Tab-separated table of C-alpha atoms in Angstrom:
chain	number	residue	atom	x	y	z
A	115	MET	CA	84.486	-24.092	251.674
A	116	LYS	CA	83.914	-22.247	255.075
A	117	LEU	CA	85.955	-19.158	253.462
A	118	ILE	CA	82.725	-19.608	250.263
A	119	SER	CA	80.127	-20.041	252.143
A	120	ASN	CA	80.739	-16.805	254.218
A	121	ILE	CA	81.215	-14.822	251.157
A	122	ILE	CA	78.052	-16.021	248.843
A	123	LEU	CA	76.100	-15.466	251.801
A	124	ALA	CA	77.824	-12.049	252.732
A	125	VAL	CA	76.828	-11.247	248.864
A	126	VAL	CA	73.269	-12.470	249.169
A	127	ILE	CA	72.299	-10.591	251.840
A	128	LEU	CA	73.631	-7.364	251.500
A	129	ALA	CA	72.089	-7.653	247.856
A	130	THR	CA	69.090	-8.582	249.344
A	131	ILE	CA	69.072	-5.327	251.472
A	132	ILE	CA	69.747	-2.845	248.974
A	133	ASN	CA	67.199	-4.007	246.910
A	134	MET	CA	64.761	-3.901	250.209
A	135	ILE	CA	65.630	-0.513	251.767
A	136	ASP	CA	64.719	2.670	250.683
A	137	LEU	CA	68.132	4.980	248.896
A	138	PRO	CA	68.012	7.805	247.160
A	139	TRP	CA	70.046	6.553	244.418
A	140	GLU	CA	68.743	2.661	243.676
A	141	LEU	CA	70.223	0.271	240.249
A	142	ARG	CA	67.354	-0.736	237.755
A	143	PHE	CA	67.092	-3.182	234.490
A	144	THR	CA	66.412	-1.141	231.261
A	145	ASP	CA	64.589	-4.643	230.787
A	146	VAL	CA	62.450	-4.171	232.952
A	147	LYS	CA	61.744	-8.401	233.436
A	148	ASN	CA	65.459	-8.444	234.516
A	149	ASN	CA	64.052	-6.890	238.302
A	150	TYR	CA	62.090	-9.466	238.547
A	151	LEU	CA	64.868	-12.482	237.525
A	152	VAL	CA	67.332	-10.690	240.403
A	153	VAL	CA	64.142	-10.794	242.674
A	154	MET	CA	63.198	-14.574	242.075
A	155	VAL	CA	67.181	-15.298	241.873
A	156	LEU	CA	67.635	-13.480	245.394
A	157	ALA	CA	64.841	-15.942	246.662
A	158	VAL	CA	66.152	-18.708	246.069
A	159	MET	CA	69.276	-17.576	246.892
A	160	LEU	CA	69.195	-16.291	250.429
A	161	PRO	CA	67.553	-19.250	252.004
A	162	ILE	CA	69.998	-22.273	250.024
A	163	SER	CA	73.145	-20.188	251.329
A	164	ALA	CA	72.016	-19.725	254.541
A	165	PHE	CA	71.534	-23.746	254.376
A	166	ILE	CA	75.104	-23.819	253.184
A	167	PHE	CA	76.784	-21.729	255.686
A	168	SER	CA	74.906	-22.919	258.671
A	169	VAL	CA	76.310	-26.527	256.796
A	170	CYS	CA	80.156	-25.386	256.397
A	171	ARG	CA	80.301	-24.077	260.765
A	172	ASP	CA	82.032	-27.006	262.880
A	173	SER	CA	79.500	-26.798	266.193
A	174	ARG	CA	76.545	-29.194	266.156
A	175	SER	CA	74.509	-26.534	267.414
A	176	SER	CA	75.577	-23.498	264.867
A	177	LYS	CA	74.550	-26.043	262.821
A	178	VAL	CA	70.913	-27.006	263.867
A	179	ALA	CA	70.734	-23.298	264.182
A	180	GLY	CA	71.294	-21.496	260.834
A	181	VAL	CA	68.979	-25.442	259.442
A	182	ILE	CA	66.186	-23.263	261.338
A	183	ILE	CA	66.487	-19.724	259.951
A	184	SER	CA	66.806	-21.375	256.713
A	185	LEU	CA	64.345	-23.271	256.880
A	186	CYS	CA	62.180	-20.024	258.443
A	187	LEU	CA	63.681	-18.193	255.064
A	188	VAL	CA	61.734	-20.856	252.635
A	189	VAL	CA	58.157	-20.169	253.133
A	190	PRO	CA	58.111	-16.272	252.760
A	191	CYS	CA	60.594	-16.531	249.728
A	192	TYR	CA	58.850	-18.815	248.179
A	193	ILE	CA	55.623	-16.471	248.557
A	194	VAL	CA	58.498	-13.145	247.824
A	195	PHE	CA	59.564	-15.646	244.079
A	196	ILE	CA	55.723	-16.736	243.324
A	197	PHE	CA	54.534	-13.930	243.436
A	198	ALA	CA	57.693	-11.968	241.237
A	199	SER	CA	57.728	-15.492	238.898
A	200	SER	CA	53.976	-14.701	238.356
A	201	ASP	CA	55.342	-10.705	237.427
A	202	TYR	CA	58.364	-12.155	235.148
A	203	GLU	CA	56.240	-14.192	233.140
A	204	ASN	CA	53.145	-11.397	232.280
A	205	ILE	CA	56.138	-8.977	231.012
A	206	ARG	CA	57.280	-11.122	229.360
A	207	ALA	CA	54.730	-12.711	227.176
A	208	LYS	CA	53.302	-8.647	226.977
A	209	GLY	CA	55.890	-6.820	227.091
A	210	VAL	CA	54.999	-4.460	229.110
A	211	ASP	CA	55.067	-3.638	233.000
A	212	TYR	CA	51.308	-3.579	234.148
A	213	SER	CA	52.004	-2.252	237.653
A	214	PHE	CA	54.537	0.222	237.104
A	215	GLU	CA	53.900	2.292	232.928
A	216	GLU	CA	56.107	4.258	231.636
A	217	ILE	CA	53.359	7.291	230.266
A	218	ASP	CA	55.930	9.777	229.552
A	219	ARG	CA	60.403	9.950	228.881
A	220	LEU	CA	62.170	13.124	228.321
A	221	ILE	CA	65.206	13.213	228.028
A	222	VAL	CA	67.677	16.308	228.788
A	223	ASN	CA	71.865	15.778	227.849
A	224	ASP	CA	72.769	12.188	229.397
A	225	SER	CA	69.733	11.459	231.372
A	226	SER	CA	65.906	10.703	231.457
A	227	TYR	CA	62.913	11.582	233.286
A	228	VAL	CA	61.006	8.838	232.755
A	229	LEU	CA	56.689	9.467	234.532
A	230	TYR	CA	55.593	5.708	235.380
A	231	ARG	CA	51.452	5.228	236.704
A	232	THR	CA	51.569	2.839	239.277
A	233	ASN	CA	49.075	-0.640	239.134
A	234	GLY	CA	48.594	-2.368	242.753
A	235	GLY	CA	45.435	-4.311	241.697
A	236	ALA	CA	42.438	-3.856	242.116
A	237	THR	CA	42.367	-3.082	245.226
A	238	THR	CA	44.526	0.143	245.093
A	239	SER	CA	44.300	3.540	243.229
A	240	PHE	CA	46.910	4.642	240.226
A	241	GLY	CA	49.668	6.898	241.050
A	242	LEU	CA	52.397	8.401	239.388
A	243	VAL	CA	56.048	8.166	240.271
A	244	LEU	CA	59.015	10.329	237.895
A	245	ARG	CA	62.187	9.097	238.248
A	246	LEU	CA	65.868	10.738	236.789
A	247	GLU	CA	66.522	7.530	234.218
A	248	LYS	CA	70.781	7.774	234.440
A	249	LYS	CA	72.556	4.455	231.986
A	250	LEU	CA	75.412	2.719	233.491
A	251	GLY	CA	76.018	0.829	231.372
A	252	PHE	CA	76.042	-3.149	230.658
A	253	GLY	CA	71.734	-3.290	230.756
A	254	LEU	CA	71.352	-0.962	234.578
A	255	ASN	CA	70.447	2.713	235.340
A	256	ALA	CA	71.072	5.103	238.474
A	257	VAL	CA	67.331	5.518	239.351
A	258	ASN	CA	66.445	8.442	241.433
A	259	VAL	CA	62.780	8.852	242.910
A	260	ILE	CA	61.657	12.840	242.318
A	261	PHE	CA	58.154	12.913	242.374
A	262	SER	CA	55.160	10.970	243.601
A	263	LYS	CA	51.314	11.033	244.077
A	264	TYR	CA	49.150	8.410	245.165
A	265	LYS	CA	45.823	8.567	243.116
A	266	ALA	CA	46.485	10.380	240.148
A	267	SER	CA	46.541	8.176	237.242
A	268	GLU	CA	47.175	10.362	234.265
A	269	SER	CA	49.956	12.936	233.576
A	270	THR	CA	52.648	14.700	230.307
A	271	LEU	CA	56.364	16.003	231.617
A	272	GLU	CA	56.805	19.555	229.420
A	273	LEU	CA	60.598	20.384	229.602
A	274	THR	CA	60.014	25.087	230.371
A	275	ASP	CA	63.857	25.670	230.257
A	276	SER	CA	66.961	24.096	230.555
A	277	ASN	CA	66.364	23.849	234.570
A	278	SER	CA	62.756	23.352	235.086
A	279	MET	CA	60.190	21.437	234.007
A	280	ILE	CA	55.896	21.163	234.338
A	281	MET	CA	53.921	17.913	235.644
A	282	GLN	CA	50.498	18.010	234.925
A	283	ILE	CA	48.316	16.461	236.410
A	284	GLN	CA	44.828	15.035	235.253
A	285	PRO	CA	42.133	14.647	237.821
A	286	TYR	CA	42.152	11.022	239.100
A	287	ASP	CA	38.389	11.943	239.499
A	288	ASN	CA	35.506	13.780	238.466
A	289	LYS	CA	35.360	16.668	241.337
A	290	GLY	CA	39.425	17.668	240.668
A	291	GLU	CA	40.935	20.019	238.657
A	292	VAL	CA	44.183	19.379	236.867
A	293	GLU	CA	46.548	19.577	239.104
A	294	ILE	CA	50.646	22.167	237.508
A	295	VAL	CA	53.810	20.575	239.293
A	296	LEU	CA	56.177	22.984	238.540
A	297	LEU	CA	60.092	20.962	239.019
A	298	ASN	CA	63.524	21.864	239.041
A	299	MET	CA	66.253	20.045	238.033
């Protein structure tokens, strides 16, 4: 049981770390709500696996320390779970993730360049994120952020040739001008 608890804790911690750090390539599900489901599962599994790990230790001090650590993980994991489950339910009901909404897509060979509008809520401005997405199978995509701009809400993508594209970003307010960004692929 000790070996199994070690493996479970290591897998959960590794999956949580990979999900939190900003790597050049990330794994994301094609069905957006599954990304939220993974976060909810990790938020539940992290304190549970830490608790099981601590219970399987031999010394009393290791057990007590492990239980304290697992109890300290409960509150932040519960908060993450509440936010993720709220977003999950909204996406299930509406079919769209309005916090990361797709607004344009270019398909080039076996890859997709997908432009998203980000929305952090009432106290934030919109932003734009352009990602390169490659299908891996099993409903997974390898994703790489190519370009991002904060305080922007409307843009289009246009393929110029096989090696570049133009992104036309509309002004965020009445004072700005259309911004043209040339991106090499």
